[in-house]
Short mmCIF file of C-alpha atoms and ligand atoms in Angstrom, two decimals:
data_model
loop_
_atom_site.label_atom_id
_atom_site.label_comp_id
_atom_site.label_asym_id
_atom_site.label_seq_id
_atom_site.Cartn_x
_atom_site.Cartn_y
_atom_site.Cartn_z
CA MET A 1 110.03 107.04 62.11
CA LEU A 2 109.74 110.45 60.44
CA GLN A 3 105.99 109.91 60.04
CA LYS A 4 105.65 108.94 63.72
CA GLN A 5 107.56 112.03 64.80
CA LEU A 6 105.44 114.20 62.56
CA GLU A 7 102.25 112.71 64.01
CA TYR A 8 103.51 113.28 67.56
CA ILE A 9 104.21 116.95 66.88
CA ARG A 10 100.93 117.37 65.06
CA SER A 11 99.12 115.89 68.08
CA ILE A 12 100.48 118.84 70.08
CA THR A 13 100.46 121.74 67.63
CA ASP A 14 99.30 122.51 64.11
CA PHE A 15 101.78 125.41 63.90
CA LYS A 16 103.19 125.66 60.38
CA PRO A 17 106.61 127.33 60.45
CA GLN A 18 108.09 129.20 57.52
CA VAL A 19 111.65 129.34 58.82
CA ALA A 20 113.58 126.60 60.64
CA LEU A 21 116.39 128.00 62.78
CA ILE A 22 119.13 125.93 64.40
CA LEU A 23 121.01 127.55 67.26
CA GLY A 24 124.61 126.53 67.86
CA SER A 25 126.88 126.38 70.90
CA GLY A 26 126.34 129.26 73.29
CA LEU A 27 123.79 130.85 70.94
CA GLY A 28 120.67 129.16 72.31
CA ALA A 29 119.47 132.12 74.38
CA LEU A 30 117.89 133.68 71.30
CA ALA A 31 114.99 131.23 71.54
CA ASP A 32 114.00 132.54 74.96
CA GLU A 33 113.35 135.99 73.56
CA ILE A 34 110.90 135.23 70.81
CA ASP A 35 107.14 135.19 71.00
CA ILE A 36 106.77 131.52 72.00
CA VAL A 37 103.69 129.54 70.97
CA LYS A 38 104.78 126.05 72.04
CA THR A 39 107.88 124.13 73.10
CA ILE A 40 108.46 120.41 72.62
CA ASP A 41 111.37 118.60 74.30
CA TYR A 42 113.35 116.28 72.02
CA LYS A 43 113.15 113.56 74.67
CA ASP A 44 109.38 113.35 74.25
CA ILE A 45 109.51 112.82 70.46
CA PRO A 46 109.55 109.12 69.44
CA GLY A 47 113.00 108.01 68.25
CA PHE A 48 114.38 111.54 68.27
CA PRO A 49 118.14 112.03 68.81
CA ILE A 50 118.78 113.86 72.06
CA SER A 51 121.51 116.49 72.24
CA THR A 52 124.21 115.60 74.76
CA ALA A 53 126.41 118.61 74.04
CA PRO A 54 126.97 120.96 76.95
CA SER A 55 124.97 124.20 76.66
CA HIS A 56 122.51 122.65 74.21
CA LYS A 57 119.01 122.66 75.64
CA GLY A 58 117.30 120.03 73.49
CA ARG A 59 113.92 121.30 72.46
CA PHE A 60 111.90 122.71 69.60
CA VAL A 61 110.53 126.18 70.14
CA PHE A 62 107.62 127.23 67.94
CA GLY A 63 106.81 130.91 67.74
CA PHE A 64 107.02 134.25 66.00
CA ILE A 65 109.92 136.49 65.14
CA GLY A 66 108.06 139.57 63.97
CA LYS A 67 105.65 138.22 61.38
CA ALA A 68 107.78 135.16 60.68
CA LYS A 69 106.54 131.81 61.90
CA VAL A 70 109.60 129.93 63.08
CA VAL A 71 110.58 126.61 64.52
CA ILE A 72 113.81 126.83 66.47
CA MET A 73 116.07 123.96 67.43
CA GLN A 74 117.48 125.02 70.74
CA GLY A 75 120.36 122.59 70.57
CA ARG A 76 121.37 120.30 67.73
CA VAL A 77 122.89 116.85 67.58
CA HIS A 78 126.39 116.22 66.29
CA LEU A 79 128.17 113.27 64.70
CA TYR A 80 130.66 113.26 67.59
CA GLU A 81 127.87 112.41 70.02
CA GLY A 82 127.71 109.01 68.37
CA TYR A 83 124.63 109.51 66.24
CA THR A 84 124.55 108.22 62.71
CA PRO A 85 124.60 110.78 59.89
CA LYS A 86 120.92 109.98 59.20
CA GLU A 87 120.01 110.59 62.84
CA VAL A 88 121.90 113.88 62.84
CA VAL A 89 119.84 115.22 59.94
CA SER A 90 116.49 113.65 60.85
CA PRO A 91 115.33 116.89 62.54
CA ILE A 92 115.98 118.71 59.26
CA PHE A 93 113.62 116.40 57.37
CA LEU A 94 111.08 116.72 60.17
CA MET A 95 111.12 120.53 60.08
CA ARG A 96 110.71 120.41 56.32
CA LYS A 97 107.69 118.11 56.75
CA LEU A 98 106.27 120.63 59.22
CA GLY A 99 106.20 123.07 56.35
CA ALA A 100 109.34 125.17 56.79
CA GLU A 101 110.93 126.47 53.59
CA VAL A 102 114.01 128.28 54.83
CA LEU A 103 116.69 126.58 56.93
CA PHE A 104 118.74 129.10 58.92
CA LEU A 105 121.85 127.52 60.44
CA THR A 106 124.08 129.00 63.11
CA ASN A 107 127.19 127.70 64.77
CA ALA A 108 130.34 128.50 66.66
CA SER A 109 133.59 128.01 64.80
CA GLY A 110 137.32 128.49 64.87
CA GLY A 111 138.68 131.20 62.61
CA ILE A 112 141.25 130.11 60.03
CA ASN A 113 141.24 133.18 57.79
CA LYS A 114 143.93 135.59 59.02
CA ASP A 115 141.55 138.54 58.57
CA PHE A 116 139.08 137.12 61.11
CA SER A 117 139.01 138.15 64.76
CA ILE A 118 137.42 136.47 67.74
CA GLY A 119 133.77 137.51 67.95
CA ASP A 120 133.38 138.08 64.19
CA PHE A 121 130.34 136.80 62.32
CA MET A 122 130.83 134.96 59.03
CA ILE A 123 128.05 134.48 56.51
CA ILE A 124 128.65 130.95 55.31
CA ASP A 125 128.74 131.12 51.53
CA ASP A 126 129.99 127.59 50.89
CA HIS A 127 131.22 124.55 52.75
CA ILE A 128 133.55 121.57 52.61
CA SER A 129 131.91 118.38 53.84
CA SER A 130 134.35 115.91 52.25
CA PHE A 131 135.78 114.75 55.60
CA ILE A 132 132.50 113.69 57.15
CA PRO A 133 130.10 110.97 56.04
CA SER A 134 127.09 112.12 54.03
CA ALA A 135 123.66 111.59 55.52
CA LEU A 136 122.42 110.87 52.00
CA ILE A 137 124.33 107.58 51.66
CA GLY A 138 122.10 104.54 51.33
CA LYS A 139 118.84 103.84 49.57
CA ASN A 140 117.32 107.12 48.45
CA ASP A 141 113.85 108.14 49.56
CA ASP A 142 112.59 109.87 46.41
CA SER A 143 109.71 111.41 48.37
CA ILE A 144 112.27 113.53 50.26
CA GLY A 145 114.81 114.41 47.57
CA THR A 146 116.65 113.37 44.44
CA ARG A 147 119.48 110.80 44.40
CA PHE A 148 122.13 113.23 43.17
CA PRO A 149 121.25 116.65 44.57
CA ASP A 150 122.95 119.73 43.15
CA MET A 151 125.02 121.68 45.70
CA SER A 152 126.12 124.64 43.55
CA ASP A 153 124.04 127.10 45.58
CA VAL A 154 123.91 125.19 48.86
CA TYR A 155 123.83 128.45 50.84
CA ASN A 156 121.18 130.29 48.85
CA SER A 157 122.87 133.33 47.31
CA ASN A 158 119.77 135.54 47.70
CA LEU A 159 119.60 134.73 51.41
CA CYS A 160 123.33 135.39 51.83
CA LYS A 161 122.80 138.79 50.21
CA LEU A 162 119.77 139.44 52.44
CA ILE A 163 121.84 138.73 55.57
CA GLU A 164 124.66 140.93 54.29
CA ASP A 165 122.24 143.80 53.61
CA THR A 166 120.62 143.34 57.02
CA ALA A 167 124.02 143.48 58.71
CA LYS A 168 124.92 146.68 56.88
CA GLU A 169 121.65 148.34 57.80
CA ASN A 170 122.17 147.50 61.44
CA ASN A 171 125.86 148.44 61.50
CA ILE A 172 126.93 144.90 62.25
CA ASP A 173 130.24 143.93 60.72
CA VAL A 174 130.12 140.59 58.86
CA LYS A 175 132.65 138.50 56.99
CA LYS A 176 131.90 135.91 54.34
CA GLY A 177 133.58 132.60 53.84
CA VAL A 178 133.83 128.85 53.52
CA TYR A 179 133.05 126.62 56.48
CA ILE A 180 134.67 123.23 56.84
CA GLN A 181 133.05 120.60 59.01
CA LEU A 182 135.36 118.07 60.64
CA ARG A 183 134.24 115.22 62.84
CA GLY A 184 135.35 116.29 66.29
CA PRO A 185 135.06 115.93 69.19
CA ALA A 186 138.76 116.78 69.53
CA PHE A 187 139.68 120.22 68.32
CA GLU A 188 141.98 120.10 65.31
CA THR A 189 145.76 119.82 65.22
CA LYS A 190 147.95 122.52 63.72
CA ALA A 191 148.63 120.29 60.72
CA GLU A 192 144.91 119.77 60.18
CA ILE A 193 144.27 123.50 60.26
CA ARG A 194 147.09 124.03 57.72
CA MET A 195 145.33 121.47 55.56
CA CYS A 196 141.97 123.25 55.97
CA LYS A 197 143.59 126.53 55.03
CA THR A 198 145.20 125.03 51.94
CA LEU A 199 141.81 123.66 50.93
CA GLY A 200 140.26 127.11 51.09
CA ALA A 201 138.38 126.99 54.38
CA ASP A 202 137.91 130.19 56.39
CA ALA A 203 136.39 128.67 59.52
CA VAL A 204 136.20 125.21 61.08
CA GLY A 205 133.57 123.49 63.18
CA MET A 206 131.84 120.23 63.98
CA SER A 207 128.34 120.77 62.58
CA THR A 208 126.31 122.53 59.90
CA ALA A 209 127.71 121.23 56.59
CA ILE A 210 125.95 117.89 57.04
CA GLU A 211 122.73 119.79 57.82
CA ALA A 212 123.08 122.22 54.94
CA GLN A 213 123.61 119.34 52.52
CA ALA A 214 120.55 117.48 53.83
CA GLY A 215 118.54 120.69 53.91
CA ASN A 216 119.34 121.48 50.31
CA TYR A 217 118.49 117.91 49.34
CA CYS A 218 115.01 118.03 50.91
CA GLY A 219 114.14 121.34 49.28
CA PHE A 220 115.04 123.96 51.86
CA LYS A 221 116.55 127.30 50.92
CA VAL A 222 119.56 127.22 53.25
CA CYS A 223 121.61 129.99 54.84
CA GLY A 224 123.99 130.17 57.76
CA ILE A 225 125.98 132.41 60.04
CA SER A 226 129.02 131.29 61.96
CA CYS A 227 130.28 133.01 65.07
CA ILE A 228 134.08 132.94 65.22
CA THR A 229 134.45 132.07 68.88
CA ASN A 230 138.19 131.40 68.82
CA LEU A 231 141.11 131.27 66.46
CA ALA A 232 141.71 127.77 65.12
CA CYS A 233 144.61 125.68 66.37
CA GLY A 234 147.94 127.14 65.31
CA ILE A 235 146.36 130.38 64.07
CA SER A 236 146.76 131.39 67.68
CA ASP A 237 149.16 129.67 70.10
CA ARG A 238 146.54 129.48 72.81
CA PRO A 239 144.94 126.10 73.54
CA ILE A 240 141.25 125.95 72.59
CA THR A 241 138.64 125.24 75.23
CA SER A 242 134.87 124.88 75.09
CA GLU A 243 134.77 127.53 77.84
CA GLU A 244 136.34 130.05 75.47
CA VAL A 245 133.86 129.06 72.76
CA ASN A 246 130.90 129.67 75.07
CA GLU A 247 132.38 132.79 76.58
CA THR A 248 132.77 134.43 73.17
CA ALA A 249 129.34 133.30 72.01
CA ASN A 250 127.82 134.83 75.15
CA ARG A 251 129.79 138.03 74.74
CA VAL A 252 128.54 138.67 71.21
CA ALA A 253 125.07 137.19 71.75
CA GLY A 254 123.42 140.63 71.61
CA SER A 255 124.51 141.57 68.11
CA PHE A 256 124.25 137.98 66.95
CA LYS A 257 120.61 137.83 68.03
CA LYS A 258 119.94 141.15 66.37
CA LEU A 259 121.42 139.99 63.06
CA VAL A 260 119.49 136.71 63.06
CA ILE A 261 116.20 138.27 64.14
CA LYS A 262 116.37 141.17 61.68
CA SER A 263 117.34 138.79 58.87
CA ILE A 264 114.42 136.47 59.62
CA GLU A 265 111.98 139.39 59.81
CA ARG A 266 113.20 140.40 56.39
CA ILE A 267 112.83 136.90 55.02
CA ALA A 268 109.20 136.90 56.19
CA ASN A 269 108.58 140.23 54.52
CA GLY A 270 109.52 138.57 51.23
N1 HPA B 1 137.32 123.84 65.91
C1 HPA B 1 136.23 123.06 65.75
N2 HPA B 1 135.03 123.40 66.21
C2 HPA B 1 134.91 124.57 66.83
C3 HPA B 1 135.99 125.43 67.03
C4 HPA B 1 137.27 125.04 66.54
O1 HPA B 1 138.28 125.75 66.68
N3 HPA B 1 135.52 126.52 67.69
C5 HPA B 1 134.20 126.31 67.88
N4 HPA B 1 133.81 125.14 67.36
#
């Protein structure tokens, strides 16, 4: 299927991206502002999982951010939509086959760390994926990656530093921390958030770790930024809604876009 999808995309464009960027909940607007070369709707790609999440657009955008050639996923697919782990990460393998070398992940998350405020950005420096199934289970395809991939630098430390430096230069405040991916689609209980906290997680969400693991496996240098759109259950007494998540993401979209765009420009400049 991967080969078919690759052929379909290649029948439309020979664009070879350097950076693959995935835009999370409420963060998709960034793709409308870049220098667009081509867009391809997921629904037109053979066997491609289609995003059913609200506010996810469902298309690849090929274009330029400064000098950087990028492919953007405007909308991702999640395990909670009913897709298998392999389906969820199939776009990652496809973007790697298209030639991308850096995988830049973004998401919306609930803040667990007491020092985090709503609207903060967190550079993801590690993750906990132990509560979700791995997309790497099953017969290994050695042409994509090794059976037992190392995850000791899953979020590439040089890229984390580059994002941190970029934030400083642009006067954007950033935190750093560990992201935990749970299955969703229900937001967590208070007891679950206590568990996450005990385990060392700073922010919780329903995506990203599965992608980072697959990305690392297939040879991407991976990095990620999480937007703390709400405080996790029990950290604040307020019930969590997807409206609040989107509202916060929209509110901070300006500085978020700036941080992502400036970081990617810097990646392209070597
Ligand atoms: N929990 C899980 N996923 C999320 C949250 C949350 O609090 N906020 C945004 N995505």
